[in-house]
């Protein structure tokens, strides 16, 4: 076993964090998407912690946007975890493969395979199992695949019973497979010879050729998976994550009075009397929830305040926002940072940009500039 561990110590990973996070607006108008807290921890940190747990010592972050803020915020965490973060700056968006070419020197500095992942993914990251499977089949790459209900919305992966990938089919109209690319890979450095430094899609311009040559395998993901890059999916992913936490570490969940189902509450938050919190709620640091509030299937971010007797369902309340008394908010309403909702209003599916003061109800889903 010692042999594999010393090998594992040298492993690297690259996380694709390039995008502008437009799908998660208005939250991403205040901070880069990888730093938006998911279950009270920056999205990116879930991934870095899991990589470190699998023996990764060096993580390359492929960034093109607001990298300074990320460097500043993640430096401390990285030091605590004992991982070396390297920021690889794109001057133009390079797609999903170009960033690997940009970081070629780092990724090919040893013979060891390296992990690649999309920063929007939340799951029980199977990095150790993935590495083992990859080393056993001795081919060039392995993709993690996950089962979905509606494969016609995605590109599906077709592979044999050994896991050897035969083909990729984009948005199939007839059922061929219900396994899709989960956005997590392990690749040998030799893959870098296939990629040129230009905007390139790894899914369309690299993987199909590897599959034709029998060099690409699939590993089926156990447990939940979600791309949490947009509000609706962010909340669905939170429900899945909390359910998984209930299974793996139930003591991390909140069990105060008025709790229903799986709830995560930061120790610095205060919750008033007669509240009903849950199921599926995350309450962040220094949040104040006053008396008689009902919150379900929602995330309340740091320093937000929910005044008494408000009812919140299926919402994300941004940092430092204030929701007045007797307010009703539902239907994937998202408040940006520092939004004020006056007392007794009804907000239905509103996306409210930062620093707004809302004085009228929003009966129909819309963006409030």
mmCIF file of C-alpha atoms in Angstrom:
data_model
loop_
_atom_site.group_PDB
_atom_site.id
_atom_site.type_symbol
_atom_site.label_atom_id
_atom_site.label_comp_id
_atom_site.label_asym_id
_atom_site.label_seq_id
_atom_site.Cartn_x
_atom_site.Cartn_y
_atom_site.Cartn_z
ATOM 1 C CA UNK A 1 0.000 0.000 0.000
ATOM 2 C CA UNK A 2 2.910 2.341 0.781
ATOM 3 C CA UNK A 3 3.777 2.439 -2.904
ATOM 4 C CA UNK A 4 0.424 3.823 -4.010
ATOM 5 C CA UNK A 5 0.396 6.415 -1.242
ATOM 6 C CA UNK A 6 3.759 7.852 -2.182
ATOM 7 C CA UNK A 7 2.482 7.975 -5.757
ATOM 8 C CA UNK A 8 -0.731 9.637 -4.657
ATOM 9 C CA UNK A 9 1.203 12.337 -2.828
ATOM 10 C CA UNK A 10 2.443 13.707 -6.133
ATOM 11 C CA UNK A 11 -1.014 14.044 -7.662
ATOM 12 C CA UNK A 12 -2.319 17.280 -9.117
ATOM 13 C CA UNK A 13 -5.729 18.576 -10.108
ATOM 14 C CA UNK A 14 -7.097 21.300 -12.357
ATOM 15 C CA UNK A 15 -10.449 22.949 -11.623
ATOM 16 C CA UNK A 16 -12.193 24.882 -14.405
ATOM 17 C CA UNK A 17 -13.383 28.106 -12.761
ATOM 18 C CA UNK A 18 -13.274 30.352 -15.812
ATOM 19 C CA UNK A 19 -16.884 31.384 -16.416
ATOM 20 C CA UNK A 20 -18.695 34.576 -15.483
ATOM 21 C CA UNK A 21 -21.364 32.759 -13.493
ATOM 22 C CA UNK A 22 -24.176 34.446 -15.424
ATOM 23 C CA UNK A 23 -26.626 31.631 -14.609
ATOM 24 C CA UNK A 24 -26.271 32.283 -10.882
ATOM 25 C CA UNK A 25 -26.911 36.011 -11.035
ATOM 26 C CA UNK A 26 -27.648 38.163 -9.036
ATOM 27 C CA UNK A 27 -25.351 36.394 -6.510
ATOM 28 C CA UNK A 28 -22.393 36.410 -8.904
ATOM 29 C CA UNK A 29 -22.631 40.173 -9.326
ATOM 30 C CA UNK A 30 -21.148 40.419 -5.813
ATOM 31 C CA UNK A 31 -18.652 37.592 -5.797
ATOM 32 C CA UNK A 32 -17.185 35.052 -8.217
ATOM 33 C CA UNK A 33 -19.350 31.933 -8.453
ATOM 34 C CA UNK A 34 -16.741 29.547 -6.965
ATOM 35 C CA UNK A 35 -16.814 31.667 -3.781
ATOM 36 C CA UNK A 36 -20.605 31.673 -3.397
ATOM 37 C CA UNK A 37 -21.302 29.592 -0.291
ATOM 38 C CA UNK A 38 -23.015 26.275 -0.884
ATOM 39 C CA UNK A 39 -24.061 24.672 2.433
ATOM 40 C CA UNK A 40 -22.045 27.345 4.293
ATOM 41 C CA UNK A 41 -18.800 26.755 2.425
ATOM 42 C CA UNK A 42 -17.535 28.334 -0.822
ATOM 43 C CA UNK A 43 -18.458 25.976 -3.661
ATOM 44 C CA UNK A 44 -14.836 25.567 -4.647
ATOM 45 C CA UNK A 45 -13.805 24.575 -1.138
ATOM 46 C CA UNK A 46 -16.000 21.450 -1.223
ATOM 47 C CA UNK A 47 -13.905 20.300 -4.172
ATOM 48 C CA UNK A 48 -10.499 21.341 -2.861
ATOM 49 C CA UNK A 49 -11.141 19.586 0.470
ATOM 50 C CA UNK A 50 -12.186 16.382 -1.323
ATOM 51 C CA UNK A 51 -9.078 16.524 -3.544
ATOM 52 C CA UNK A 52 -6.822 17.026 -0.529
ATOM 53 C CA UNK A 53 -8.557 14.047 1.116
ATOM 54 C CA UNK A 54 -7.474 11.954 -1.883
ATOM 55 C CA UNK A 55 -3.831 12.998 -1.558
ATOM 56 C CA UNK A 56 -3.711 15.894 -4.011
ATOM 57 C CA UNK A 57 -1.032 18.413 -3.070
ATOM 58 C CA UNK A 58 -1.310 20.878 -5.940
ATOM 59 C CA UNK A 59 -4.471 22.375 -7.432
ATOM 60 C CA UNK A 60 -4.429 24.517 -10.559
ATOM 61 C CA UNK A 61 -7.370 26.928 -10.790
ATOM 62 C CA UNK A 62 -8.037 27.860 -14.413
ATOM 63 C CA UNK A 63 -9.399 31.398 -14.010
ATOM 64 C CA UNK A 64 -10.264 34.213 -16.357
ATOM 65 C CA UNK A 65 -12.396 36.472 -14.211
ATOM 66 C CA UNK A 66 -11.988 38.224 -10.857
ATOM 67 C CA UNK A 67 -9.049 36.035 -9.970
ATOM 68 C CA UNK A 68 -7.652 38.478 -7.370
ATOM 69 C CA UNK A 69 -10.673 38.070 -5.099
ATOM 70 C CA UNK A 70 -10.370 34.294 -5.349
ATOM 71 C CA UNK A 71 -6.652 34.324 -4.610
ATOM 72 C CA UNK A 72 -7.160 36.486 -1.550
ATOM 73 C CA UNK A 73 -10.018 34.445 -0.099
ATOM 74 C CA UNK A 74 -8.675 30.980 -0.864
ATOM 75 C CA UNK A 75 -5.064 31.503 0.180
ATOM 76 C CA UNK A 76 -5.778 31.135 3.884
ATOM 77 C CA UNK A 77 -7.939 28.027 3.394
ATOM 78 C CA UNK A 78 -5.300 26.449 1.164
ATOM 79 C CA UNK A 79 -2.618 26.999 3.804
ATOM 80 C CA UNK A 80 -4.827 25.344 6.437
ATOM 81 C CA UNK A 81 -5.359 22.356 4.135
ATOM 82 C CA UNK A 82 -1.702 22.155 3.181
ATOM 83 C CA UNK A 83 -2.401 22.380 -0.545
ATOM 84 C CA UNK A 84 -0.561 24.514 -3.073
ATOM 85 C CA UNK A 85 -2.983 26.590 -5.195
ATOM 86 C CA UNK A 86 -1.704 27.738 -8.586
ATOM 87 C CA UNK A 87 -3.720 30.314 -10.517
ATOM 88 C CA UNK A 88 -3.581 29.844 -14.264
ATOM 89 C CA UNK A 89 -4.897 33.029 -15.910
ATOM 90 C CA UNK A 90 -6.675 32.870 -19.263
ATOM 91 C CA UNK A 91 -6.558 36.066 -21.292
ATOM 92 C CA UNK A 92 -9.404 34.764 -23.471
ATOM 93 C CA UNK A 93 -11.957 32.067 -22.597
ATOM 94 C CA UNK A 94 -10.351 28.760 -23.606
ATOM 95 C CA UNK A 95 -13.318 26.419 -23.227
ATOM 96 C CA UNK A 96 -12.993 23.149 -21.311
ATOM 97 C CA UNK A 97 -9.780 21.827 -22.895
ATOM 98 C CA UNK A 98 -7.717 24.961 -23.642
ATOM 99 C CA UNK A 99 -6.974 25.550 -19.928
ATOM 100 C CA UNK A 100 -5.205 22.163 -19.802
ATOM 101 C CA UNK A 101 -2.877 23.277 -22.595
ATOM 102 C CA UNK A 102 -2.278 26.562 -20.749
ATOM 103 C CA UNK A 103 -1.258 24.648 -17.591
ATOM 104 C CA UNK A 104 0.669 22.006 -19.552
ATOM 105 C CA UNK A 105 4.024 22.575 -17.832
ATOM 106 C CA UNK A 106 2.551 22.074 -14.368
ATOM 107 C CA UNK A 107 0.354 19.104 -15.300
ATOM 108 C CA UNK A 108 3.095 17.247 -17.169
ATOM 109 C CA UNK A 109 5.861 17.858 -14.613
ATOM 110 C CA UNK A 110 5.431 14.242 -13.443
ATOM 111 C CA UNK A 111 4.205 11.005 -15.002
ATOM 112 C CA UNK A 112 1.274 10.868 -12.565
ATOM 113 C CA UNK A 113 -2.304 11.189 -13.817
ATOM 114 C CA UNK A 114 -4.158 14.353 -12.772
ATOM 115 C CA UNK A 115 -7.785 15.150 -11.924
ATOM 116 C CA UNK A 116 -9.865 17.681 -13.882
ATOM 117 C CA UNK A 117 -13.235 18.974 -12.727
ATOM 118 C CA UNK A 118 -15.865 21.616 -13.382
ATOM 119 C CA UNK A 119 -16.315 24.012 -10.476
ATOM 120 C CA UNK A 120 -20.151 23.829 -10.474
ATOM 121 C CA UNK A 121 -20.357 20.162 -9.519
ATOM 122 C CA UNK A 122 -21.463 18.941 -6.118
ATOM 123 C CA UNK A 123 -21.437 15.211 -5.252
ATOM 124 C CA UNK A 124 -19.667 12.700 -3.011
ATOM 125 C CA UNK A 125 -16.398 13.135 -4.889
ATOM 126 C CA UNK A 126 -15.019 9.623 -5.588
ATOM 127 C CA UNK A 127 -11.407 10.652 -6.201
ATOM 128 C CA UNK A 128 -9.669 7.682 -4.545
ATOM 129 C CA UNK A 129 -11.886 5.135 -6.270
ATOM 130 C CA UNK A 130 -11.470 7.004 -9.565
ATOM 131 C CA UNK A 131 -7.681 6.900 -9.265
ATOM 132 C CA UNK A 132 -7.682 3.183 -8.467
ATOM 133 C CA UNK A 133 -10.001 2.330 -11.387
ATOM 134 C CA UNK A 134 -7.912 4.468 -13.740
ATOM 135 C CA UNK A 135 -4.617 2.860 -12.729
ATOM 136 C CA UNK A 136 -6.155 -0.602 -13.114
ATOM 137 C CA UNK A 137 -7.342 -0.194 -16.742
ATOM 138 C CA UNK A 138 -4.072 1.554 -17.723
ATOM 139 C CA UNK A 139 -5.632 3.661 -20.473
ATOM 140 C CA UNK A 140 -5.302 7.400 -21.087
ATOM 141 C CA UNK A 141 -8.389 8.767 -19.397
ATOM 142 C CA UNK A 142 -11.414 8.071 -17.193
ATOM 143 C CA UNK A 143 -14.652 10.064 -17.037
ATOM 144 C CA UNK A 144 -17.031 9.903 -14.088
ATOM 145 C CA UNK A 145 -20.579 9.346 -15.340
ATOM 146 C CA UNK A 146 -23.853 9.788 -13.477
ATOM 147 C CA UNK A 147 -27.362 8.506 -14.060
ATOM 148 C CA UNK A 148 -30.048 11.104 -14.941
ATOM 149 C CA UNK A 149 -33.829 10.938 -15.270
ATOM 150 C CA UNK A 150 -34.039 12.809 -18.580
ATOM 151 C CA UNK A 151 -31.039 11.898 -20.748
ATOM 152 C CA UNK A 152 -32.517 13.770 -23.746
ATOM 153 C CA UNK A 153 -31.419 17.069 -22.113
ATOM 154 C CA UNK A 154 -27.767 16.004 -22.083
ATOM 155 C CA UNK A 155 -25.046 14.311 -24.080
ATOM 156 C CA UNK A 156 -24.999 10.659 -23.050
ATOM 157 C CA UNK A 157 -22.066 8.279 -22.731
ATOM 158 C CA UNK A 158 -22.255 4.747 -24.171
ATOM 159 C CA UNK A 159 -19.776 2.172 -22.829
ATOM 160 C CA UNK A 160 -19.343 -1.607 -22.473
ATOM 161 C CA UNK A 161 -19.462 -3.665 -19.291
ATOM 162 C CA UNK A 162 -15.749 -3.063 -18.585
ATOM 163 C CA UNK A 163 -16.385 0.679 -18.698
ATOM 164 C CA UNK A 164 -14.657 1.192 -22.069
ATOM 165 C CA UNK A 165 -16.398 4.149 -23.758
ATOM 166 C CA UNK A 166 -17.725 3.453 -27.257
ATOM 167 C CA UNK A 167 -19.399 6.734 -28.139
ATOM 168 C CA UNK A 168 -21.003 10.002 -27.063
ATOM 169 C CA UNK A 169 -24.479 10.894 -28.277
ATOM 170 C CA UNK A 170 -25.647 14.510 -28.001
ATOM 171 C CA UNK A 171 -29.214 14.945 -26.638
ATOM 172 C CA UNK A 172 -30.565 11.593 -27.862
ATOM 173 C CA UNK A 173 -34.222 11.531 -28.912
ATOM 174 C CA UNK A 174 -34.492 7.781 -28.401
ATOM 175 C CA UNK A 175 -33.206 6.002 -25.319
ATOM 176 C CA UNK A 176 -29.619 4.772 -25.731
ATOM 177 C CA UNK A 177 -28.257 5.364 -22.234
ATOM 178 C CA UNK A 178 -29.100 7.380 -19.130
ATOM 179 C CA UNK A 179 -25.474 8.000 -18.157
ATOM 180 C CA UNK A 180 -24.028 11.473 -18.673
ATOM 181 C CA UNK A 181 -20.617 13.034 -18.231
ATOM 182 C CA UNK A 182 -20.459 14.227 -14.588
ATOM 183 C CA UNK A 183 -17.696 16.800 -15.228
ATOM 184 C CA UNK A 184 -14.994 14.920 -13.268
ATOM 185 C CA UNK A 185 -12.039 13.248 -15.019
ATOM 186 C CA UNK A 186 -8.651 11.684 -14.406
ATOM 187 C CA UNK A 187 -6.199 11.912 -17.296
ATOM 188 C CA UNK A 188 -2.645 10.853 -18.043
ATOM 189 C CA UNK A 189 -0.257 13.678 -19.001
ATOM 190 C CA UNK A 190 -0.056 12.124 -22.512
ATOM 191 C CA UNK A 191 -3.575 13.568 -23.136
ATOM 192 C CA UNK A 192 -1.959 17.025 -23.258
ATOM 193 C CA UNK A 193 -0.418 16.126 -26.643
ATOM 194 C CA UNK A 194 -3.970 16.048 -28.037
ATOM 195 C CA UNK A 195 -4.816 19.609 -26.943
ATOM 196 C CA UNK A 196 -3.655 22.886 -28.490
ATOM 197 C CA UNK A 197 -3.604 26.274 -26.798
ATOM 198 C CA UNK A 198 -6.811 27.697 -28.236
ATOM 199 C CA UNK A 199 -10.499 27.662 -27.257
ATOM 200 C CA UNK A 200 -11.317 23.936 -27.331
ATOM 201 C CA UNK A 201 -14.081 21.722 -25.956
ATOM 202 C CA UNK A 202 -12.734 18.609 -24.233
ATOM 203 C CA UNK A 203 -16.157 16.946 -24.586
ATOM 204 C CA UNK A 204 -16.437 17.468 -28.351
ATOM 205 C CA UNK A 205 -12.848 17.761 -29.613
ATOM 206 C CA UNK A 206 -10.801 15.477 -27.372
ATOM 207 C CA UNK A 207 -12.872 12.732 -25.732
ATOM 208 C CA UNK A 208 -14.516 11.329 -28.914
ATOM 209 C CA UNK A 209 -11.076 10.695 -30.462
ATOM 210 C CA UNK A 210 -9.791 9.058 -27.281
ATOM 211 C CA UNK A 211 -12.905 6.835 -27.270
ATOM 212 C CA UNK A 212 -12.327 5.817 -30.914
ATOM 213 C CA UNK A 213 -8.872 4.622 -29.921
ATOM 214 C CA UNK A 214 -10.184 2.706 -26.879
ATOM 215 C CA UNK A 215 -8.285 5.058 -24.548
ATOM 216 C CA UNK A 216 -11.240 6.347 -22.492
ATOM 217 C CA UNK A 217 -13.139 4.626 -19.699
ATOM 218 C CA UNK A 218 -16.208 5.486 -17.609
ATOM 219 C CA UNK A 219 -16.671 5.087 -13.860
ATOM 220 C CA UNK A 220 -20.242 5.218 -12.549
ATOM 221 C CA UNK A 221 -20.763 7.650 -9.700
ATOM 222 C CA UNK A 222 -22.458 6.316 -6.584
ATOM 223 C CA UNK A 223 -24.686 8.703 -4.663
ATOM 224 C CA UNK A 224 -26.004 12.113 -5.626
ATOM 225 C CA UNK A 225 -24.771 14.552 -8.282
ATOM 226 C CA UNK A 226 -25.831 18.077 -9.244
ATOM 227 C CA UNK A 227 -24.553 20.927 -11.355
ATOM 228 C CA UNK A 228 -25.388 23.795 -8.984
ATOM 229 C CA UNK A 229 -24.604 26.606 -11.416
ATOM 230 C CA UNK A 230 -28.143 28.045 -11.436
ATOM 231 C CA UNK A 231 -30.564 28.888 -8.596
ATOM 232 C CA UNK A 232 -33.115 26.088 -9.102
ATOM 233 C CA UNK A 233 -30.385 23.442 -9.299
ATOM 234 C CA UNK A 234 -28.440 25.093 -6.467
ATOM 235 C CA UNK A 235 -31.424 24.489 -4.176
ATOM 236 C CA UNK A 236 -31.965 20.931 -5.463
ATOM 237 C CA UNK A 237 -28.262 20.213 -4.920
ATOM 238 C CA UNK A 238 -28.520 21.611 -1.389
ATOM 239 C CA UNK A 239 -31.361 19.167 -0.603
ATOM 240 C CA UNK A 240 -29.236 16.273 -1.913
ATOM 241 C CA UNK A 241 -26.162 17.422 -0.011
ATOM 242 C CA UNK A 242 -28.083 17.744 3.281
ATOM 243 C CA UNK A 243 -29.571 14.262 2.794
ATOM 244 C CA UNK A 244 -26.065 12.903 2.246
ATOM 245 C CA UNK A 245 -24.868 14.739 5.377
ATOM 246 C CA UNK A 246 -27.698 13.138 7.365
ATOM 247 C CA UNK A 247 -26.298 9.796 6.248
ATOM 248 C CA UNK A 248 -22.576 10.523 6.731
ATOM 249 C CA UNK A 249 -22.328 13.057 9.563
ATOM 250 C CA UNK A 250 -25.727 13.631 11.213
ATOM 251 C CA UNK A 251 -24.135 15.573 14.098
ATOM 252 C CA UNK A 252 -23.312 18.385 11.625
ATOM 253 C CA UNK A 253 -27.038 19.067 11.165
ATOM 254 C CA UNK A 254 -29.063 21.434 13.354
ATOM 255 C CA UNK A 255 -31.571 20.026 15.816
ATOM 256 C CA UNK A 256 -32.899 23.109 17.605
ATOM 257 C CA UNK A 257 -36.595 23.726 18.395
ATOM 258 C CA UNK A 258 -38.895 23.981 15.368
ATOM 259 C CA UNK A 259 -36.523 22.063 13.080
ATOM 260 C CA UNK A 260 -38.123 19.910 10.382
ATOM 261 C CA UNK A 261 -35.959 17.476 8.380
ATOM 262 C CA UNK A 262 -32.398 18.326 7.320
ATOM 263 C CA UNK A 263 -31.225 21.787 8.353
ATOM 264 C CA UNK A 264 -27.741 23.316 8.523
ATOM 265 C CA UNK A 265 -27.297 26.349 10.781
ATOM 266 C CA UNK A 266 -24.037 28.198 11.344
ATOM 267 C CA UNK A 267 -23.216 28.447 15.074
ATOM 268 C CA UNK A 268 -23.135 32.264 14.895
ATOM 269 C CA UNK A 269 -26.714 32.543 13.529
ATOM 270 C CA UNK A 270 -29.603 33.400 15.870
ATOM 271 C CA UNK A 271 -33.092 31.947 15.522
ATOM 272 C CA UNK A 272 -36.072 33.420 17.384
ATOM 273 C CA UNK A 273 -38.970 31.720 19.126
ATOM 274 C CA UNK A 274 -41.782 29.845 17.394
ATOM 275 C CA UNK A 275 -39.985 29.402 14.073
ATOM 276 C CA UNK A 276 -40.363 26.464 11.723
ATOM 277 C CA UNK A 277 -37.067 25.836 9.953
ATOM 278 C CA UNK A 278 -36.863 23.130 7.279
ATOM 279 C CA UNK A 279 -36.933 20.802 5.615
ATOM 280 C CA UNK A 280 -33.804 21.536 3.547
ATOM 281 C CA UNK A 281 -32.570 24.868 4.843
ATOM 282 C CA UNK A 282 -29.065 26.322 5.149
ATOM 283 C CA UNK A 283 -28.576 29.351 7.408
ATOM 284 C CA UNK A 284 -25.221 31.115 7.190
ATOM 285 C CA UNK A 285 -22.959 32.974 9.635
ATOM 286 C CA UNK A 286 -24.378 35.931 11.616
ATOM 287 C CA UNK A 287 -27.851 35.496 10.120
ATOM 288 C CA UNK A 288 -30.747 36.739 12.272
ATOM 289 C CA UNK A 289 -34.098 34.977 12.049
ATOM 290 C CA UNK A 290 -36.739 36.685 14.205
ATOM 291 C CA UNK A 291 -39.744 35.096 15.955
ATOM 292 C CA UNK A 292 -42.428 33.148 14.101
ATOM 293 C CA UNK A 293 -40.570 32.810 10.801
ATOM 294 C CA UNK A 294 -41.128 29.820 8.506
ATOM 295 C CA UNK A 295 -38.288 28.856 6.125
ATOM 296 C CA UNK A 296 -38.166 25.807 3.876
ATOM 297 C CA UNK A 297 -35.959 24.645 0.985
ATOM 298 C CA UNK A 298 -33.897 27.841 1.084
ATOM 299 C CA UNK A 299 -30.388 29.164 1.621
ATOM 300 C CA UNK A 300 -29.917 32.279 3.763
ATOM 301 C CA UNK A 301 -26.446 33.761 3.241
ATOM 302 C CA UNK A 302 -24.186 35.537 5.716
ATOM 303 C CA UNK A 303 -25.441 38.518 7.773
ATOM 304 C CA UNK A 304 -28.954 38.438 6.270
ATOM 305 C CA UNK A 305 -31.944 39.257 8.509
ATOM 306 C CA UNK A 306 -35.417 37.740 8.282
ATOM 307 C CA UNK A 307 -37.909 39.794 10.323
ATOM 308 C CA UNK A 308 -40.752 38.245 12.293
ATOM 309 C CA UNK A 309 -43.558 36.142 10.785
ATOM 310 C CA UNK A 310 -42.133 35.989 7.275
ATOM 311 C CA UNK A 311 -42.595 32.887 5.133
ATOM 312 C CA UNK A 312 -39.803 31.823 2.773
ATOM 313 C CA UNK A 313 -39.881 28.804 0.464
ATOM 314 C CA UNK A 314 -37.490 27.879 -2.352
ATOM 315 C CA UNK A 315 -35.376 31.052 -2.113
ATOM 316 C CA UNK A 316 -31.787 32.222 -1.854
ATOM 317 C CA UNK A 317 -31.392 35.319 0.331
ATOM 318 C CA UNK A 318 -28.144 37.172 -0.410
ATOM 319 C CA UNK A 319 -25.521 38.483 2.004
ATOM 320 C CA UNK A 320 -26.616 41.337 4.326
ATOM 321 C CA UNK A 321 -30.126 41.380 2.833
ATOM 322 C CA UNK A 322 -33.113 42.303 4.972
ATOM 323 C CA UNK A 323 -36.514 40.667 4.587
ATOM 324 C CA UNK A 324 -39.238 42.658 6.381
ATOM 325 C CA UNK A 325 -42.073 41.417 8.621
ATOM 326 C CA UNK A 326 -44.935 39.294 7.275
ATOM 327 C CA UNK A 327 -43.239 38.939 3.881
ATOM 328 C CA UNK A 328 -43.976 35.924 1.676
ATOM 329 C CA UNK A 329 -41.263 34.862 -0.794
ATOM 330 C CA UNK A 330 -41.292 31.762 -2.973
ATOM 331 C CA UNK A 331 -40.676 30.151 -6.365
ATOM 332 C CA UNK A 332 -36.859 30.430 -6.637
ATOM 333 C CA UNK A 333 -36.699 34.070 -5.607
ATOM 334 C CA UNK A 334 -33.055 35.170 -5.382
ATOM 335 C CA UNK A 335 -32.028 38.329 -3.551
ATOM 336 C CA UNK A 336 -28.595 39.724 -4.398
ATOM 337 C CA UNK A 337 -26.355 41.260 -1.766
ATOM 338 C CA UNK A 338 -27.778 43.973 0.530
ATOM 339 C CA UNK A 339 -31.373 43.942 -0.763
ATOM 340 C CA UNK A 340 -34.188 45.314 1.410
ATOM 341 C CA UNK A 341 -37.698 43.869 1.125
ATOM 342 C CA UNK A 342 -40.255 46.086 2.886
ATOM 343 C CA UNK A 343 -42.847 44.609 5.296
ATOM 344 C CA UNK A 344 -45.880 42.651 4.089
ATOM 345 C CA UNK A 345 -44.779 42.179 0.462
ATOM 346 C CA UNK A 346 -45.197 39.114 -1.760
ATOM 347 C CA UNK A 347 -42.241 38.160 -3.978
ATOM 348 C CA UNK A 348 -42.836 35.383 -6.528
ATOM 349 C CA UNK A 349 -39.743 34.240 -8.431
ATOM 350 C CA UNK A 350 -38.016 37.624 -8.345
ATOM 351 C CA UNK A 351 -34.320 37.953 -9.132
ATOM 352 C CA UNK A 352 -33.346 41.148 -7.325
ATOM 353 C CA UNK A 353 -30.047 42.834 -8.133
ATOM 354 C CA UNK A 354 -27.748 43.933 -5.273
ATOM 355 C CA UNK A 355 -28.438 47.060 -3.161
ATOM 356 C CA UNK A 356 -32.105 47.385 -4.180
ATOM 357 C CA UNK A 357 -34.904 48.559 -1.943
ATOM 358 C CA UNK A 358 -38.153 46.754 -2.844
ATOM 359 C CA UNK A 359 -41.312 48.613 -1.818
ATOM 360 C CA UNK A 360 -43.923 46.851 -3.985
ATOM 361 C CA UNK A 361 -44.914 43.214 -4.349
ATOM 362 C CA UNK A 362 -43.579 41.198 -7.293
ATOM 363 C CA UNK A 363 -46.457 38.880 -8.280
ATOM 364 C CA UNK A 364 -44.801 37.508 -11.445
ATOM 365 C CA UNK A 365 -41.290 36.100 -11.868
ATOM 366 C CA UNK A 366 -38.953 38.802 -13.195
ATOM 367 C CA UNK A 367 -35.527 40.366 -12.872
ATOM 368 C CA UNK A 368 -35.562 43.565 -10.801
ATOM 369 C CA UNK A 369 -32.744 45.826 -11.910
#
